[in-house]
Amino acid sequence: MQNDSKSGIRRNTLSGPGQHATIAVIGLGLMGTAIAANLVADGRDVIAYVRRPERVQDLEALGIQATTHLPRLFDSDILISMLPDDAAVRDVFFGSSGMADCLPSGAIHLSMSTISTSASTEFLREHEHRGQGYVSAPVFGNPDAAKARQLAIILAGPPQYCERCRPLTDALGQTFVVGNDPARANLIKLLGNMMTATSLEVLGEIITVLKKRGQDPQQFVDIMTGTMFDSRVHRSYGGRLIAESFAPGLTMPLALKDVRLALAEAERAGAPMPSVGVVRDRLITGIARGHGGLDWTALGLVASEEAGIGAVDH
């Protein structure tokens, strides 16, 4: 047993190789809940932290142990964070809760959040100072993909820690190991999101043109996705844009956060991204018009409104 001087809690040291690991999940939105539920379904020992007591019963109905008491996570071997931004991750692990200070040496923070490269480097340094592991594992995919174990997971960090996290990421989708520096995974995630964001903007504009010309946008999307643009992004989001299906997903404010992070990375590199600047302005417009609770597919709604097609109730 090991005594934690800060919390006064006595707890077991980290499980050794081959022993059953305890997994904690922090950030139980749609994505985090789907991830936790899949790990539980695999027979893993998972505990989830939520701030709101009313969430506990909902999560336990999915077989997920849930708690509002953060110290119950201090004995975990791997802590998965699926939090909205740099500040949220920093607050949970290095803020007043003292999470990082209460974890055992050798515990791993598996960060699946979409955050900046600078924050990722900062968190690596802080965990290394405490003898802990830090691995970035941001994901491509929406909540439906998470439920179906079809996430694309970009994994980067010290090899010994990536190896221990790999069985978890492989159980959630397809893992791409991109190196020893966690920040590399975060850069790939941000730039990949910009490919999706700009695709949504262009698809929204094209579908608006077709609607105003009295043409069938589904026919166009079927032709394009059956030939030159046979990608999951164009197939899935094309259908949602046509159906005006704007339930989140990734809400417009969170998409705007990702756009701003990507533009900051581009500025640091001295590489302009003018098309992403357009998306930033369109997201700001959508939020200003009251669409902030909608998915980033609502870029198509903004395109329609700009073309004089009235807003639809969503």
Short mmCIF file of C-alpha atoms in Angstrom, two decimals:
data_model
loop_
_atom_site.label_atom_id
_atom_site.label_comp_id
_atom_site.label_asym_id
_atom_site.label_seq_id
_atom_site.Cartn_x
_atom_site.Cartn_y
_atom_site.Cartn_z
CA MET A 1 0.00 0.00 0.00
CA GLN A 2 1.10 3.58 -0.62
CA ASN A 3 0.07 6.60 1.44
CA ASP A 4 -0.88 9.76 -0.43
CA SER A 5 0.38 12.72 1.61
CA LYS A 6 -1.96 15.17 -0.09
CA SER A 7 -5.25 13.23 0.19
CA GLY A 8 -4.48 11.03 3.18
CA ILE A 9 -5.87 8.08 1.22
CA ARG A 10 -4.07 4.76 1.30
CA ARG A 11 -4.15 2.98 -2.02
CA ASN A 12 -2.50 0.18 -3.96
CA THR A 13 0.45 0.97 -6.19
CA LEU A 14 0.03 0.55 -9.92
CA SER A 15 -0.73 -2.90 -11.29
CA GLY A 16 2.24 -4.59 -12.88
CA PRO A 17 2.42 -6.06 -16.37
CA GLY A 18 -0.24 -8.66 -17.03
CA GLN A 19 -2.38 -7.60 -14.08
CA HIS A 20 -5.93 -6.32 -14.48
CA ALA A 21 -5.79 -2.54 -14.97
CA THR A 22 -8.33 -0.13 -13.57
CA ILE A 23 -9.49 2.39 -16.17
CA ALA A 24 -10.93 5.79 -15.24
CA VAL A 25 -12.83 8.01 -17.67
CA ILE A 26 -13.22 11.75 -17.15
CA GLY A 27 -15.47 13.65 -19.55
CA LEU A 28 -18.70 11.69 -19.99
CA GLY A 29 -20.29 13.51 -22.89
CA LEU A 30 -21.58 11.53 -25.86
CA MET A 31 -18.10 10.41 -26.90
CA GLY A 32 -16.78 9.64 -23.43
CA THR A 33 -19.91 7.67 -22.54
CA ALA A 34 -19.67 5.56 -25.70
CA ILE A 35 -15.99 4.85 -25.03
CA ALA A 36 -16.60 3.89 -21.40
CA ALA A 37 -19.56 1.66 -22.33
CA ASN A 38 -17.50 -0.23 -24.91
CA LEU A 39 -14.66 -0.82 -22.47
CA VAL A 40 -17.12 -2.11 -19.88
CA ALA A 41 -18.65 -4.41 -22.51
CA ASP A 42 -15.15 -5.84 -23.01
CA GLY A 43 -15.07 -6.79 -19.33
CA ARG A 44 -12.67 -4.06 -18.25
CA ASP A 45 -12.76 -2.46 -14.82
CA VAL A 46 -13.96 1.07 -15.58
CA ILE A 47 -14.96 3.92 -13.28
CA ALA A 48 -16.30 7.23 -14.56
CA TYR A 49 -16.22 10.62 -12.88
CA VAL A 50 -19.14 13.01 -13.34
CA ARG A 51 -19.83 16.34 -11.68
CA ARG A 52 -23.63 16.03 -11.68
CA PRO A 53 -25.18 13.38 -9.40
CA GLU A 54 -28.12 12.89 -11.77
CA ARG A 55 -25.71 11.39 -14.34
CA VAL A 56 -24.73 8.51 -12.06
CA GLN A 57 -27.92 6.52 -12.54
CA ASP A 58 -27.87 6.96 -16.32
CA LEU A 59 -24.29 5.69 -16.56
CA GLU A 60 -24.88 2.78 -14.20
CA ALA A 61 -27.78 1.72 -16.46
CA LEU A 62 -25.09 1.21 -19.12
CA GLY A 63 -23.02 -0.89 -16.72
CA ILE A 64 -20.53 1.91 -16.02
CA GLN A 65 -19.45 2.48 -12.43
CA ALA A 66 -19.90 6.20 -11.85
CA THR A 67 -18.93 8.54 -9.05
CA THR A 68 -19.04 12.22 -8.17
CA HIS A 69 -16.15 11.66 -5.73
CA LEU A 70 -12.87 12.36 -7.55
CA PRO A 71 -10.62 10.52 -5.03
CA ARG A 72 -12.21 7.24 -6.15
CA LEU A 73 -10.14 7.62 -9.33
CA PHE A 74 -6.80 8.04 -7.56
CA ASP A 75 -6.12 4.28 -7.68
CA SER A 76 -6.55 4.01 -11.44
CA ASP A 77 -3.85 2.67 -13.74
CA ILE A 78 -4.97 4.50 -16.88
CA LEU A 79 -7.06 7.69 -16.86
CA ILE A 80 -8.82 8.56 -20.09
CA SER A 81 -9.76 12.23 -20.51
CA MET A 82 -12.34 13.27 -23.09
CA LEU A 83 -12.70 16.92 -22.11
CA PRO A 84 -13.61 19.93 -24.26
CA ASP A 85 -10.43 22.04 -24.21
CA ASP A 86 -7.00 22.81 -22.78
CA ALA A 87 -8.39 24.61 -19.74
CA ALA A 88 -10.68 21.74 -18.74
CA VAL A 89 -7.87 19.18 -18.89
CA ARG A 90 -5.50 21.48 -17.02
CA ASP A 91 -8.07 22.17 -14.30
CA VAL A 92 -8.89 18.50 -13.67
CA PHE A 93 -5.31 17.24 -13.58
CA PHE A 94 -3.27 20.19 -12.36
CA GLY A 95 -5.83 22.53 -10.78
CA SER A 96 -7.41 22.62 -7.34
CA SER A 97 -8.41 18.93 -7.44
CA GLY A 98 -4.74 17.92 -7.47
CA MET A 99 -5.54 14.85 -9.58
CA ALA A 100 -2.02 14.44 -10.98
CA ASP A 101 -0.46 14.83 -7.53
CA CYS A 102 -2.66 12.05 -6.16
CA LEU A 103 -1.98 9.45 -8.86
CA PRO A 104 0.65 6.75 -8.33
CA SER A 105 3.95 6.79 -10.11
CA GLY A 106 3.53 4.91 -13.37
CA ALA A 107 -0.11 5.80 -13.88
CA ILE A 108 -0.93 6.90 -17.42
CA HIS A 109 -3.02 9.86 -18.54
CA LEU A 110 -4.47 8.87 -21.92
CA SER A 111 -5.68 12.18 -23.34
CA MET A 112 -8.32 11.68 -26.04
CA SER A 113 -9.31 15.36 -25.99
CA THR A 114 -8.84 17.72 -28.94
CA ILE A 115 -6.35 20.19 -27.47
CA SER A 116 -3.44 22.37 -28.56
CA THR A 117 0.05 21.05 -29.16
CA SER A 118 1.45 23.45 -26.55
CA ALA A 119 -0.94 22.12 -23.89
CA SER A 120 0.00 18.55 -24.80
CA THR A 121 3.69 19.34 -24.37
CA GLU A 122 2.95 21.04 -21.05
CA PHE A 123 0.95 18.04 -19.77
CA LEU A 124 3.72 15.62 -20.82
CA ARG A 125 6.27 17.63 -18.84
CA GLU A 126 4.03 17.84 -15.76
CA HIS A 127 3.30 14.11 -15.72
CA GLU A 128 6.94 13.18 -16.30
CA HIS A 129 7.87 15.37 -13.32
CA ARG A 130 5.57 13.17 -11.22
CA GLY A 131 6.86 9.89 -12.63
CA GLN A 132 3.67 9.32 -14.62
CA GLY A 133 2.96 8.61 -18.27
CA TYR A 134 1.21 10.88 -20.73
CA VAL A 135 -0.09 9.70 -24.11
CA SER A 136 -2.12 11.66 -26.67
CA ALA A 137 -4.88 9.73 -28.41
CA PRO A 138 -7.28 12.19 -30.08
CA VAL A 139 -9.94 10.58 -32.23
CA PHE A 140 -11.63 11.08 -35.56
CA GLY A 141 -15.28 10.08 -35.51
CA ASN A 142 -18.63 11.09 -34.10
CA PRO A 143 -20.64 9.49 -31.24
CA ASP A 144 -22.20 6.94 -33.61
CA ALA A 145 -18.73 5.88 -34.76
CA ALA A 146 -17.63 5.66 -31.13
CA LYS A 147 -20.55 3.34 -30.30
CA ALA A 148 -19.75 1.19 -33.34
CA ARG A 149 -16.01 1.02 -32.45
CA GLN A 150 -15.13 2.78 -35.69
CA LEU A 151 -12.99 5.60 -34.33
CA ALA A 152 -9.66 6.47 -35.92
CA ILE A 153 -7.32 7.01 -32.98
CA ILE A 154 -4.05 8.93 -33.38
CA LEU A 155 -1.64 7.64 -30.73
CA ALA A 156 1.62 9.31 -29.72
CA GLY A 157 3.80 9.28 -26.64
CA PRO A 158 6.66 7.40 -24.95
CA PRO A 159 6.66 3.88 -26.43
CA GLN A 160 6.36 2.04 -23.11
CA TYR A 161 3.18 3.93 -22.29
CA CYS A 162 1.72 3.68 -25.80
CA GLU A 163 2.19 -0.09 -25.63
CA ARG A 164 0.13 -0.27 -22.44
CA CYS A 165 -2.64 1.89 -23.92
CA ARG A 166 -2.76 0.14 -27.29
CA PRO A 167 -5.17 -2.66 -26.24
CA LEU A 168 -7.68 0.00 -25.20
CA THR A 169 -7.41 2.06 -28.38
CA ASP A 170 -7.52 -1.04 -30.58
CA ALA A 171 -10.77 -2.03 -28.86
CA LEU A 172 -12.33 1.31 -29.81
CA GLY A 173 -11.40 1.45 -33.50
CA GLN A 174 -8.28 1.72 -35.66
CA THR A 175 -5.07 2.92 -34.01
CA PHE A 176 -2.42 4.95 -35.84
CA VAL A 177 0.85 5.29 -33.89
CA VAL A 178 2.59 8.47 -35.07
CA GLY A 179 5.64 8.82 -32.83
CA ASN A 180 7.02 9.52 -29.38
CA ASP A 181 5.94 13.16 -29.11
CA PRO A 182 2.30 13.46 -27.90
CA ALA A 183 1.95 16.88 -29.57
CA ARG A 184 2.29 15.28 -33.01
CA ALA A 185 -1.02 13.44 -32.53
CA ASN A 186 -2.73 16.67 -31.54
CA LEU A 187 -1.45 18.49 -34.62
CA ILE A 188 -2.69 15.70 -36.90
CA LYS A 189 -6.07 15.80 -35.18
CA LEU A 190 -6.45 19.56 -35.55
CA LEU A 191 -5.44 19.58 -39.21
CA GLY A 192 -7.66 16.60 -39.95
CA ASN A 193 -10.59 18.43 -38.41
CA MET A 194 -9.88 21.32 -40.77
CA MET A 195 -10.26 18.98 -43.74
CA THR A 196 -13.69 18.02 -42.41
CA ALA A 197 -14.63 21.62 -41.61
CA THR A 198 -13.76 22.93 -45.06
CA SER A 199 -15.56 19.96 -46.66
CA LEU A 200 -18.69 20.80 -44.66
CA GLU A 201 -18.51 24.42 -45.78
CA VAL A 202 -18.14 23.53 -49.47
CA LEU A 203 -20.81 20.81 -49.33
CA GLY A 204 -23.19 23.24 -47.63
CA GLU A 205 -22.61 25.84 -50.34
CA ILE A 206 -23.06 23.32 -53.18
CA ILE A 207 -26.23 21.80 -51.73
CA THR A 208 -27.65 25.31 -51.34
CA VAL A 209 -26.94 26.07 -55.02
CA LEU A 210 -28.65 22.83 -56.07
CA LYS A 211 -31.71 23.52 -53.92
CA LYS A 212 -32.06 27.02 -55.32
CA ARG A 213 -31.79 25.67 -58.87
CA GLY A 214 -34.51 23.11 -58.13
CA GLN A 215 -32.13 20.15 -58.47
CA ASP A 216 -31.87 17.02 -56.33
CA PRO A 217 -28.80 17.39 -54.09
CA GLN A 218 -28.88 13.69 -53.19
CA GLN A 219 -28.26 12.79 -56.81
CA PHE A 220 -25.22 15.04 -56.85
CA VAL A 221 -23.86 13.59 -53.59
CA ASP A 222 -24.42 10.03 -54.84
CA ILE A 223 -22.52 10.73 -58.06
CA MET A 224 -19.61 12.42 -56.30
CA THR A 225 -19.29 9.85 -53.49
CA GLY A 226 -19.55 7.04 -56.04
CA THR A 227 -16.69 8.43 -58.11
CA MET A 228 -14.23 11.19 -57.20
CA PHE A 229 -15.08 11.79 -53.54
CA ASP A 230 -15.71 8.33 -52.12
CA SER A 231 -14.98 9.21 -48.50
CA ARG A 232 -16.78 8.72 -45.21
CA VAL A 233 -16.86 12.47 -44.63
CA HIS A 234 -18.62 13.22 -47.93
CA ARG A 235 -21.00 10.26 -47.69
CA SER A 236 -22.04 10.76 -44.08
CA TYR A 237 -22.07 14.53 -43.88
CA GLY A 238 -23.53 14.94 -47.36
CA GLY A 239 -26.58 13.00 -46.27
CA ARG A 240 -26.89 14.95 -43.05
CA LEU A 241 -26.62 18.29 -44.82
CA ILE A 242 -29.34 17.33 -47.30
CA ALA A 243 -31.59 16.08 -44.50
CA GLU A 244 -30.82 19.22 -42.44
CA SER A 245 -29.83 16.92 -39.58
CA PHE A 246 -27.99 19.21 -37.19
CA ALA A 247 -28.16 17.35 -33.86
CA PRO A 248 -24.72 17.34 -32.16
CA GLY A 249 -22.12 15.76 -32.45
CA LEU A 250 -19.59 18.46 -32.36
CA THR A 251 -21.33 21.71 -31.55
CA MET A 252 -20.45 24.89 -33.41
CA PRO A 253 -18.62 26.50 -30.44
CA LEU A 254 -16.41 23.40 -30.04
CA ALA A 255 -15.75 23.36 -33.78
CA LEU A 256 -14.80 27.05 -33.56
CA LYS A 257 -12.39 26.18 -30.76
CA ASP A 258 -10.72 23.59 -33.00
CA VAL A 259 -10.54 26.06 -35.91
CA ARG A 260 -8.86 28.67 -33.72
CA LEU A 261 -6.34 26.12 -32.45
CA ALA A 262 -5.53 25.04 -36.01
CA LEU A 263 -5.11 28.63 -37.17
CA ALA A 264 -2.76 29.26 -34.24
CA GLU A 265 -0.66 26.26 -35.32
CA ALA A 266 -0.61 27.59 -38.89
CA GLU A 267 0.49 31.02 -37.67
CA ARG A 268 3.32 29.46 -35.67
CA ALA A 269 4.40 27.64 -38.84
CA GLY A 270 4.13 30.79 -40.96
CA ALA A 271 1.69 28.96 -43.25
CA PRO A 272 -1.58 30.78 -44.05
CA MET A 273 -4.83 28.76 -44.15
CA PRO A 274 -7.30 31.15 -45.83
CA SER A 275 -10.00 28.51 -46.40
CA VAL A 276 -10.02 27.75 -42.68
CA GLY A 277 -10.39 31.47 -42.01
CA VAL A 278 -13.63 31.37 -44.00
CA VAL A 279 -14.90 28.50 -41.87
CA ARG A 280 -14.03 30.44 -38.71
CA ASP A 281 -16.13 33.39 -39.87
CA ARG A 282 -19.04 31.14 -40.86
CA LEU A 283 -19.02 29.44 -37.46
CA ILE A 284 -19.02 32.82 -35.74
CA THR A 285 -21.98 33.81 -37.93
CA GLY A 286 -23.86 30.64 -37.06
CA ILE A 287 -23.32 31.09 -33.35
CA ALA A 288 -24.38 34.75 -33.55
CA ARG A 289 -27.60 33.63 -35.23
CA GLY A 290 -28.45 31.31 -32.37
CA HIS A 291 -27.19 28.04 -33.84
CA GLY A 292 -24.54 27.39 -31.18
CA GLY A 293 -26.31 24.29 -29.88
CA LEU A 294 -26.26 22.64 -33.31
CA ASP A 295 -23.68 20.34 -34.88
CA TRP A 296 -21.00 21.84 -37.13
CA THR A 297 -23.03 20.47 -40.05
CA ALA A 298 -25.09 23.62 -39.41
CA LEU A 299 -22.50 25.33 -41.61
CA GLY A 300 -24.94 24.19 -44.28
CA LEU A 301 -27.74 26.05 -42.53
CA VAL A 302 -25.64 29.22 -42.54
CA ALA A 303 -25.02 28.75 -46.28
CA SER A 304 -28.77 28.41 -46.88
CA GLU A 305 -29.58 31.48 -44.83
CA GLU A 306 -26.96 33.50 -46.69
CA ALA A 307 -28.66 32.46 -49.92
CA GLY A 308 -32.06 33.60 -48.72
CA ILE A 309 -33.44 30.19 -47.82
CA GLY A 310 -35.30 30.63 -44.53
CA ALA A 311 -34.04 29.00 -41.35
CA VAL A 312 -35.71 25.74 -40.42
CA ASP A 313 -36.72 24.75 -36.89
CA HIS A 314 -34.17 22.25 -35.52
#
